[in-house]
């Protein structure tokens, strides 16, 4: 179970990064959420065979990581963790779509491979920007920003609770699984059946905890509404950040920068 | 200061599955008293505490907090008066940061942001946790969590502090720190514990529960000198009252 414990610790690190103190960290969360959302939309909106036009978009996460003083390899590792899922999603494209779309010297590249790499690039870009947003802002602040931007309050509160208790729950689950493993003496234990009861148990315990948390909330005068005394300021810096990045990203989307650069260099060749 | 009086009259509580948890419990706790409730596992201690802020309703009998019976209408007022600290701080700390958690109660009381700020700062200072203010609860150690959990209740400025197993799972230093903190709270304190030395040190009155009944009610010295009572209730003398392990003398 060290892997689960390790994964939690690793995740907590992402959380700690949000305590950094750079100009980007200090920026109002709403600005960062808006620009990241725009970024994700623009990246996803590309045609499915589009690959080259996606590459310039990497500037956004890389610039934020650099300006926010974030550990690049750590975030890259987090993104890599997700790659197997993406590969499963896209791996059948090369088998199904065999029409040749592109010739790179002697290599013929089919539409399937092109769309597969397009999916991979898009995932890396969007997931990377989401991780960067979290590392620069912190989950609670992102939730608050979403709420201020119009997401219904119950959703925001659900998300916050999910985030708060995911650590408690995984720790509890990790302990239960460790106890099972230690007593199964290297064999399979009772196989899948013992896992069934283990998960059932975990569900019941979660239920009981939810009840205790509810008591704790009630005894501190909870009446169904969440109050927050936090003041958020949306000033000039935020406006400049949003406008600057929006214009730049829209430009990337509608002007094919790779082609432009390519034609500048290649255009001179005979 | 009559609003600090806790009065239980013939309290009975039977759980839906038929388990009798409380079987006619009566006592009165007056202002400023520090009361330890002790007893074996399953004696009804936690059930009793959950009645004190109206989370559980008695099957029969009455509870009055400051001469106000607990009813649906008086519940908000009762919960403002009775501050409850739970055994597991993970149950108590549910907000994203320590600040939000300590401010949760005061905001629900309808205080202005400035007043909330003042309460939070002073509550965190009391438990020496000012530096943890912006941390999320899952980054804290056990002792820190416990102190912050107490701050979340202190910030509501309760007249009665109720704690379930306050020293459970703390290291000796954190335990000492917590006991010092409890000594500084001068209003009514009620807590359950198996830490009999702490009960000995902090309480001026001990109530022994056994099978849902009050078995004894007296000063710590009286209770802990009654060997027959202790054996019957699955308890023992606090270590400080037992013989020295080297020479055997008291």
Coordinates of C-alpha atoms in Angstrom, one line a residue:
Chain A
X1 CA 0.0 0.0 0.0
X2 CA 3.0 2.2 0.0
X3 CA 1.9 3.3 -3.5
X4 CA -1.3 4.7 -2.2
X5 CA 0.4 6.5 0.7
X6 CA 3.0 7.7 -1.6
X7 CA 0.5 9.0 -4.0
X8 CA -1.3 11.0 -1.3
X9 CA 2.0 12.5 -0.1
X10 CA 2.8 13.4 -3.7
X11 CA -0.6 15.0 -4.1
X12 CA -0.2 17.0 -0.9
X13 CA 2.9 18.5 -2.4
X14 CA 0.8 19.9 -5.2
X15 CA -1.3 21.5 -2.5
X16 CA 1.8 23.0 -0.8
X17 CA 3.0 24.6 -4.0
X18 CA -0.1 26.8 -3.9
X19 CA 1.5 28.6 -0.8
X20 CA 4.2 30.0 -3.1
X21 CA 4.5 33.8 -3.2
X22 CA 5.1 34.9 -6.7
X23 CA 3.1 37.5 -8.7
X24 CA 1.2 34.7 -10.3
X25 CA 0.3 33.2 -6.9
X26 CA -1.0 36.5 -5.7
X27 CA -3.2 37.0 -8.7
X28 CA -7.0 36.6 -8.1
X29 CA -8.0 33.0 -8.7
X30 CA -10.8 34.1 -11.0
X31 CA -8.3 35.5 -13.5
X32 CA -6.4 32.3 -13.6
X33 CA -9.5 30.1 -13.9
X34 CA -10.9 32.2 -16.8
X35 CA -7.6 32.1 -18.8
X36 CA -7.1 28.4 -18.1
X37 CA -10.7 27.7 -19.2
X38 CA -10.2 29.7 -22.4
X39 CA -6.9 27.8 -23.0
X40 CA -8.6 24.4 -22.6
X41 CA -11.4 25.4 -24.9
X42 CA -9.1 26.7 -27.6
X43 CA -6.9 23.6 -27.5
X44 CA -9.8 21.2 -27.6
X45 CA -11.5 23.2 -30.5
X46 CA -8.8 22.2 -33.0
X47 CA -9.6 19.9 -35.9
X48 CA -8.9 16.2 -35.0
X49 CA -6.0 15.9 -37.5
X50 CA -4.4 19.1 -36.4
X51 CA -1.1 18.5 -34.7
X52 CA 1.4 21.2 -35.6
X53 CA -0.9 24.0 -34.7
X54 CA -1.2 22.6 -31.1
X55 CA 2.5 22.8 -30.4
X56 CA 2.8 26.6 -29.9
X57 CA 0.1 26.4 -27.1
X58 CA 2.7 24.8 -24.9
X59 CA 4.0 28.3 -24.2
X60 CA 1.1 29.0 -21.8
X61 CA 1.8 26.2 -19.2
X62 CA 5.5 26.5 -19.6
X63 CA 5.4 30.3 -19.1
X64 CA 3.2 29.9 -16.0
X65 CA 5.4 27.2 -14.5
X66 CA 8.5 29.3 -15.0
X67 CA 7.0 32.5 -13.7
X68 CA 5.4 30.7 -10.8
X69 CA 8.6 29.0 -9.8
X70 CA 7.0 25.6 -10.0
X71 CA 9.1 22.4 -10.2
X72 CA 8.8 21.4 -13.8
X73 CA 9.8 17.7 -13.5
X74 CA 7.2 17.2 -10.7
X75 CA 4.4 18.5 -12.9
X76 CA 5.7 16.6 -15.9
X77 CA 5.6 13.4 -13.8
X78 CA 2.0 14.1 -12.8
X79 CA 1.1 14.5 -16.4
X80 CA 2.9 11.3 -17.4
X81 CA 0.8 9.4 -14.8
X82 CA -2.3 10.2 -16.9
X83 CA -0.7 9.2 -20.3
X84 CA -1.7 5.5 -20.1
X85 CA -5.4 6.4 -19.9
X86 CA -5.0 8.7 -22.9
X87 CA -3.2 6.1 -24.9
X88 CA -6.1 3.6 -24.2
X89 CA -8.5 6.2 -25.5
X90 CA -6.6 6.9 -28.7
X91 CA -4.8 3.6 -29.5
X92 CA -7.5 2.3 -31.9
X93 CA -7.4 5.3 -34.1
X94 CA -4.3 4.1 -36.1
X95 CA -6.0 0.7 -36.7
X96 CA -9.3 2.1 -37.9
X97 CA -8.3 5.2 -39.8
X98 CA -5.6 4.1 -42.3
X99 CA -6.0 6.8 -44.9
X100 CA -2.6 8.4 -45.6
X101 CA -2.8 12.1 -44.9
X102 CA 0.8 13.2 -44.7
X103 CA 4.2 12.4 -46.2
X104 CA 7.3 13.1 -44.1
X105 CA 10.1 12.3 -46.4
X106 CA 9.9 8.6 -47.0
X107 CA 7.4 8.1 -44.1
X108 CA 3.7 8.0 -44.9
X109 CA 1.6 9.0 -41.9
X110 CA -2.0 7.8 -41.7
X111 CA -4.9 9.9 -40.3
X112 CA -5.2 7.5 -37.4
X113 CA -1.7 8.2 -36.2
X114 CA -2.2 11.9 -36.7
X115 CA -5.4 12.0 -34.6
X116 CA -3.8 9.7 -32.0
X117 CA -0.9 12.1 -31.5
X118 CA -3.3 15.0 -31.6
X119 CA -5.3 13.5 -28.7
X120 CA -2.1 12.9 -26.8
X121 CA -0.9 16.4 -27.3
X122 CA -4.2 17.9 -26.4
X123 CA -4.4 15.8 -23.2
X124 CA -0.9 16.8 -22.1
X125 CA -1.7 20.5 -22.8
X126 CA -5.0 20.6 -21.0
X127 CA -4.0 18.4 -18.0
X128 CA -0.8 20.3 -17.7
X129 CA -2.5 23.6 -17.6
X130 CA -5.0 22.3 -15.0
X131 CA -2.2 21.1 -12.8
X132 CA -0.4 24.4 -13.2
X133 CA -3.6 26.2 -12.2
X134 CA -3.9 24.0 -9.1
X135 CA -0.3 24.5 -8.2
X136 CA -0.6 28.3 -8.6
X137 CA -3.9 28.7 -6.9
X138 CA -4.9 25.8 -4.6
X139 CA -8.1 23.8 -4.8
X140 CA -10.2 25.8 -2.4
X141 CA -9.4 29.0 -4.1
X142 CA -10.3 27.5 -7.5
X143 CA -13.7 26.4 -6.0
X144 CA -14.3 29.8 -4.6
X145 CA -13.5 31.4 -7.9
X146 CA -15.8 29.0 -9.8
X147 CA -18.5 30.0 -7.3
X148 CA -17.9 33.7 -7.8
X149 CA -18.1 33.1 -11.5
X150 CA -21.6 31.6 -11.2
X151 CA -21.3 27.9 -10.3
X152 CA -24.1 27.0 -7.9
X153 CA -23.0 27.0 -4.3
X154 CA -23.9 23.4 -3.4
X155 CA -21.5 22.2 -6.2
X156 CA -18.7 24.3 -4.8
X157 CA -19.3 23.0 -1.3
X158 CA -19.5 19.4 -2.5
X159 CA -16.2 19.8 -4.3
X160 CA -14.6 21.3 -1.2
X161 CA -15.8 18.4 1.0
X162 CA -14.7 15.9 -1.6
X163 CA -11.2 17.4 -1.6
X164 CA -11.0 17.7 2.2
X165 CA -12.1 14.1 2.9
X166 CA -10.3 12.4 0.0
X167 CA -7.2 12.4 2.1
X168 CA -8.9 11.0 5.2
X169 CA -10.7 8.3 3.1
X170 CA -7.6 7.2 1.2
X171 CA -5.6 7.0 4.4
X172 CA -8.4 4.9 5.9
X173 CA -8.6 2.7 2.9
X174 CA -4.8 2.4 2.8
X175 CA -4.8 1.2 6.4
X176 CA -7.5 -1.3 5.8
X177 CA -5.8 -2.7 2.7
X178 CA -2.5 -2.9 4.6
X179 CA -4.1 -4.9 7.4
X180 CA -5.6 -7.3 4.9
X181 CA -2.3 -7.6 3.1
X182 CA -0.3 -8.3 6.3
X183 CA -2.7 -11.1 7.3
X184 CA -2.9 -12.8 3.9
X185 CA 0.8 -13.8 4.3
X186 CA 1.8 -13.1 0.7
X187 CA -1.0 -15.2 -0.7
X188 CA -4.1 -13.8 -2.3
X189 CA -6.0 -13.7 1.0
X190 CA -9.6 -14.6 0.3
X191 CA -9.3 -13.1 -3.2
X192 CA -11.8 -10.7 -4.5
X193 CA -14.4 -11.5 -1.9
X194 CA -12.5 -10.1 1.0
X195 CA -12.1 -6.9 -1.0
X196 CA -15.8 -6.7 -1.3
X197 CA -16.3 -6.6 2.4
X198 CA -13.4 -4.3 2.8
X199 CA -15.0 -1.7 0.5
X200 CA -18.4 -2.2 2.1
X201 CA -16.8 -1.5 5.4
X202 CA -15.2 1.6 4.1
X203 CA -18.5 2.8 2.8
X204 CA -20.1 2.3 6.2
X205 CA -17.3 4.1 7.9
X206 CA -17.5 6.9 5.5
X207 CA -21.2 7.2 6.3
X208 CA -20.6 7.3 10.0
X209 CA -17.9 9.9 9.5
X210 CA -20.3 12.0 7.4
X211 CA -22.7 11.9 10.3
X212 CA -20.1 13.0 12.8
X213 CA -19.0 15.8 10.6
X214 CA -22.6 16.9 10.3
X215 CA -22.9 16.9 14.1
X216 CA -19.7 19.0 14.3
X217 CA -21.2 21.4 11.8
X218 CA -24.5 21.6 13.6
X219 CA -22.9 22.2 17.0
X220 CA -21.2 25.2 15.5
X221 CA -24.4 26.7 14.4
X222 CA -24.5 25.6 10.8
X223 CA -27.8 26.5 9.2
X224 CA -27.3 25.4 5.6
X225 CA -25.4 28.5 4.5
X226 CA -21.6 28.9 4.2
X227 CA -20.1 32.3 5.0
X228 CA -16.8 33.5 4.0
X229 CA -15.2 36.7 5.1
X230 CA -12.5 36.6 2.5
X231 CA -12.3 39.7 0.4
X232 CA -11.2 39.2 -3.2
X233 CA -9.9 42.0 -5.3
X234 CA -10.2 42.0 -9.0
X235 CA -7.8 44.8 -10.0
X236 CA -5.7 46.0 -12.9
X237 CA -3.2 43.1 -12.7
X238 CA -6.0 40.6 -13.2
X239 CA -7.4 42.5 -16.1
X240 CA -4.0 42.7 -17.8
X241 CA -3.4 39.0 -17.2
X242 CA -6.7 38.0 -18.7
X243 CA -6.5 40.4 -21.7
X244 CA -2.9 39.7 -22.4
X245 CA -3.2 35.9 -22.4
X246 CA -6.6 35.9 -24.2
X247 CA -5.4 37.9 -27.1
X248 CA -2.2 35.8 -27.4
X249 CA -4.1 32.5 -27.2
X250 CA -6.8 33.6 -29.7
X251 CA -4.0 34.7 -32.0
X252 CA -2.4 31.2 -31.7
X253 CA -5.7 29.6 -32.4
X254 CA -6.6 31.6 -35.5
X255 CA -3.1 32.2 -36.9
X256 CA -1.1 29.1 -37.5
X257 CA 2.1 30.1 -35.9
X258 CA 4.0 26.9 -36.7
X259 CA 3.2 27.3 -40.4
X260 CA 4.0 31.0 -40.2
X261 CA 7.4 30.3 -38.8
X262 CA 7.9 27.5 -41.2
X263 CA 7.1 29.6 -44.2
X264 CA 9.4 32.3 -43.0
X265 CA 12.3 29.9 -43.0
X266 CA 11.2 27.6 -45.8
X267 CA 9.9 30.4 -48.0
X268 CA 13.4 31.5 -48.7
X269 CA 14.4 28.1 -50.0
X270 CA 14.1 27.7 -53.7
Chain B
X1 CA -24.6 33.4 35.8
X2 CA -27.5 31.0 35.6
X3 CA -27.0 30.2 31.9
X4 CA -24.0 28.0 32.8
X5 CA -26.1 25.5 34.7
X6 CA -26.5 22.0 33.2
X7 CA -29.4 20.0 34.7
X8 CA -30.3 16.4 33.8
X9 CA -33.5 14.9 35.2
X10 CA -34.1 11.1 34.9
X11 CA -32.6 11.0 31.4
X12 CA -33.3 7.8 29.5
X13 CA -32.1 7.0 26.0
X14 CA -32.7 3.8 24.1
X15 CA -31.3 3.4 20.6
X16 CA -33.6 2.2 17.7
X17 CA -32.0 -1.2 17.9
X18 CA -33.1 -1.6 21.5
X19 CA -29.8 -0.9 23.2
X20 CA -30.4 1.0 26.4
X21 CA -27.6 3.6 26.6
X22 CA -28.8 5.8 29.4
X23 CA -31.0 4.5 32.1
X24 CA -32.2 7.3 34.4
X25 CA -29.3 9.7 34.6
X26 CA -29.7 12.8 36.9
X27 CA -27.2 15.4 38.0
X28 CA -26.8 19.2 38.1
X29 CA -23.6 20.9 37.1
X30 CA -23.2 24.5 38.2
X31 CA -21.2 27.5 36.9
X32 CA -17.5 27.1 36.8
X33 CA -17.4 23.4 37.7
X34 CA -14.9 21.1 36.1
X35 CA -16.5 17.7 35.8
X36 CA -15.0 14.5 34.5
X37 CA -17.3 11.7 33.3
X38 CA -15.6 8.4 33.5
X39 CA -16.7 4.8 33.0
X40 CA -16.0 1.6 31.0
X41 CA -16.3 1.4 27.3
X42 CA -20.0 1.3 26.4
X43 CA -21.1 2.9 29.7
X44 CA -23.0 5.6 27.9
X45 CA -20.5 8.5 28.1
X46 CA -20.6 9.5 24.4
X47 CA -24.3 9.2 24.2
X48 CA -24.6 11.4 27.3
X49 CA -22.4 14.1 25.7
X50 CA -24.5 14.0 22.4
X51 CA -27.5 15.0 24.5
X52 CA -25.9 18.0 25.9
X53 CA -26.0 20.0 22.7
X54 CA -29.3 18.5 21.5
X55 CA -28.0 16.2 18.8
X56 CA -29.7 13.2 20.4
X57 CA -33.1 13.7 22.0
X58 CA -33.8 11.7 25.2
X59 CA -36.3 8.9 25.0
X60 CA -37.7 10.2 28.3
X61 CA -36.5 12.7 30.9
X62 CA -35.4 16.3 30.7
X63 CA -32.3 18.4 30.0
X64 CA -32.0 22.0 30.8
X65 CA -29.1 24.2 29.9
X66 CA -29.2 27.4 31.9
X67 CA -32.8 26.8 32.9
X68 CA -33.8 26.5 29.2
X69 CA -35.1 23.1 28.2
X70 CA -33.8 21.8 24.9
X71 CA -36.4 22.1 22.2
X72 CA -36.3 22.7 18.5
X73 CA -36.8 26.4 19.1
X74 CA -34.1 26.8 21.7
X75 CA -31.6 24.6 19.9
X76 CA -29.6 27.4 18.2
X77 CA -29.2 29.2 21.5
X78 CA -28.2 25.9 23.3
X79 CA -25.6 25.2 20.6
X80 CA -24.2 28.7 21.0
X81 CA -23.9 28.1 24.8
X82 CA -22.4 24.6 24.7
X83 CA -19.2 24.2 22.8
X84 CA -18.4 20.6 21.8
X85 CA -15.0 19.2 20.9
X86 CA -15.1 15.8 19.3
X87 CA -12.8 12.9 19.8
X88 CA -11.5 12.8 16.3
X89 CA -10.3 16.2 15.1
X90 CA -10.8 15.1 11.5
X91 CA -14.5 15.2 12.2
X92 CA -14.3 18.7 13.5
X93 CA -12.0 20.3 10.9
X94 CA -13.9 20.2 7.7
X95 CA -13.1 23.5 6.0
X96 CA -10.2 24.1 3.6
X97 CA -8.0 26.0 5.9
X98 CA -7.5 26.4 9.6
X99 CA -8.7 30.0 9.4
X100 CA -12.0 29.0 7.6
X101 CA -12.6 26.4 10.2
X102 CA -12.1 28.6 13.2
X103 CA -14.2 31.3 11.5
X104 CA -17.0 28.9 10.7
X105 CA -18.8 29.2 14.0
X106 CA -18.5 33.0 14.4
X107 CA -19.8 33.5 10.9
X108 CA -22.8 31.3 11.7
X109 CA -23.4 33.5 14.8
X110 CA -23.9 36.4 12.3
X111 CA -20.8 38.4 13.4
X112 CA -19.3 41.1 11.2
X113 CA -16.1 40.1 9.3
X114 CA -14.1 42.4 11.6
X115 CA -15.5 40.7 14.7
X116 CA -14.9 37.3 13.2
X117 CA -11.3 38.2 12.5
X118 CA -10.8 39.3 16.1
X119 CA -12.3 36.1 17.5
X120 CA -10.3 33.9 15.2
X121 CA -7.0 35.6 16.1
X122 CA -7.7 35.4 19.8
X123 CA -8.9 31.8 19.7
X124 CA -5.8 30.7 17.7
X125 CA -3.5 32.6 20.0
X126 CA -5.1 30.8 23.0
X127 CA -4.2 27.4 21.6
X128 CA -0.8 28.7 20.3
X129 CA -1.7 27.9 16.7
X130 CA -1.5 31.4 15.1
X131 CA 1.2 30.2 12.7
X132 CA -1.1 27.4 11.3
X133 CA -3.8 29.9 10.2
X134 CA -3.5 29.4 6.5
X135 CA -2.7 25.7 6.5
X136 CA -5.1 23.0 5.3
X137 CA -6.1 20.7 8.2
X138 CA -4.7 17.6 6.6
X139 CA -1.2 19.1 6.7
X140 CA -1.3 19.3 10.6
X141 CA 0.0 16.8 13.1
X142 CA -2.3 15.1 15.6
X143 CA -1.6 17.5 18.4
X144 CA -1.9 20.5 16.1
X145 CA -5.3 19.2 14.8
X146 CA -6.5 18.8 18.4
X147 CA -5.5 22.3 19.3
X148 CA -7.1 23.8 16.3
X149 CA -10.3 21.8 16.9
X150 CA -10.5 23.4 20.3
X151 CA -9.9 26.8 18.8
X152 CA -12.9 26.3 16.5
X153 CA -15.1 26.0 19.6
X154 CA -13.4 28.7 21.6
X155 CA -14.0 31.2 18.8
X156 CA -17.7 30.9 19.5
X157 CA -17.0 31.9 23.1
X158 CA -19.2 29.1 24.7
X159 CA -20.2 29.2 28.3
X160 CA -19.9 25.5 28.7
X161 CA -17.1 23.5 27.1
X162 CA -17.8 19.8 26.4
X163 CA -15.0 17.5 25.3
X164 CA -15.0 13.8 24.3
X165 CA -11.7 12.1 25.2
X166 CA -9.6 15.3 24.8
X167 CA -6.1 13.7 25.5
X168 CA -6.7 10.7 23.3
X169 CA -3.8 9.9 21.0
X170 CA -1.6 12.9 22.0
X171 CA 2.0 12.6 22.9
X172 CA 3.0 13.6 26.5
X173 CA 4.0 17.1 25.6
X174 CA 0.9 17.8 23.5
X175 CA -1.2 16.3 26.4
X176 CA 0.4 18.7 28.9
X177 CA -0.1 21.6 26.6
X178 CA -3.8 20.7 26.2
X179 CA -4.3 20.3 30.0
X180 CA -2.8 23.8 30.5
X181 CA -5.2 25.1 27.9
X182 CA -8.2 23.5 29.7
X183 CA -7.1 25.0 33.0
X184 CA -7.2 28.4 31.4
X185 CA -10.9 28.0 30.5
X186 CA -12.7 29.3 33.5
X187 CA -16.3 28.5 32.6
X188 CA -18.0 25.2 33.0
X189 CA -16.0 22.2 31.7
X190 CA -17.4 18.7 31.1
X191 CA -15.4 16.0 29.6
X192 CA -15.2 12.2 29.3
X193 CA -11.8 10.5 29.5
X194 CA -10.0 7.3 30.2
X195 CA -7.0 9.4 31.1
X196 CA -7.6 9.2 34.9
X197 CA -4.5 11.2 35.8
X198 CA -5.8 14.1 33.8
X199 CA -9.2 13.7 35.5
X200 CA -7.5 13.8 38.8
X201 CA -5.6 16.9 38.0
X202 CA -8.2 19.0 36.2
X203 CA -11.5 18.1 37.8
X204 CA -13.1 19.1 41.0
X205 CA -15.9 16.6 40.5
X206 CA -16.1 13.1 39.0
X207 CA -19.2 11.3 37.8
X208 CA -18.9 7.6 37.3
X209 CA -21.2 6.0 34.7
X210 CA -21.8 2.3 34.5
X211 CA -24.4 0.6 32.3
X212 CA -26.2 3.8 31.7
X213 CA -26.6 4.7 35.3
X214 CA -24.7 7.2 37.6
X215 CA -22.7 4.9 39.9
X216 CA -21.0 7.6 41.9
X217 CA -20.7 11.3 42.0
X218 CA -18.1 13.0 44.1
X219 CA -14.6 14.6 44.4
X220 CA -11.8 12.8 42.5
X221 CA -10.2 11.8 45.8
X222 CA -13.4 10.2 47.1
X223 CA -14.0 8.3 43.9
X224 CA -10.5 7.1 43.4
X225 CA -10.2 5.9 47.0
X226 CA -13.2 3.6 46.6
X227 CA -11.5 0.4 45.4
X228 CA -14.8 -1.5 45.3
X229 CA -16.5 1.0 43.1
X230 CA -13.5 1.2 40.7
X231 CA -13.4 -2.6 40.3
X232 CA -17.1 -2.8 39.7
X233 CA -16.9 -0.1 37.0
X234 CA -13.8 -1.5 35.3
X235 CA -11.7 1.4 36.4
X236 CA -8.5 1.8 38.5
X237 CA -6.7 4.4 40.5
X238 CA -4.8 7.0 38.5
X239 CA -1.1 6.2 38.2
X240 CA -0.3 9.1 40.5
X241 CA -2.3 7.4 43.3
X242 CA -0.7 4.0 42.7
X243 CA 2.5 2.8 44.4
X244 CA 5.9 3.7 43.2
X245 CA 7.1 0.9 40.8
X246 CA 10.5 0.9 42.4
X247 CA 9.9 1.0 46.2
X248 CA 6.1 0.2 46.2
X249 CA 5.3 3.1 48.5
X250 CA 2.5 5.5 47.8

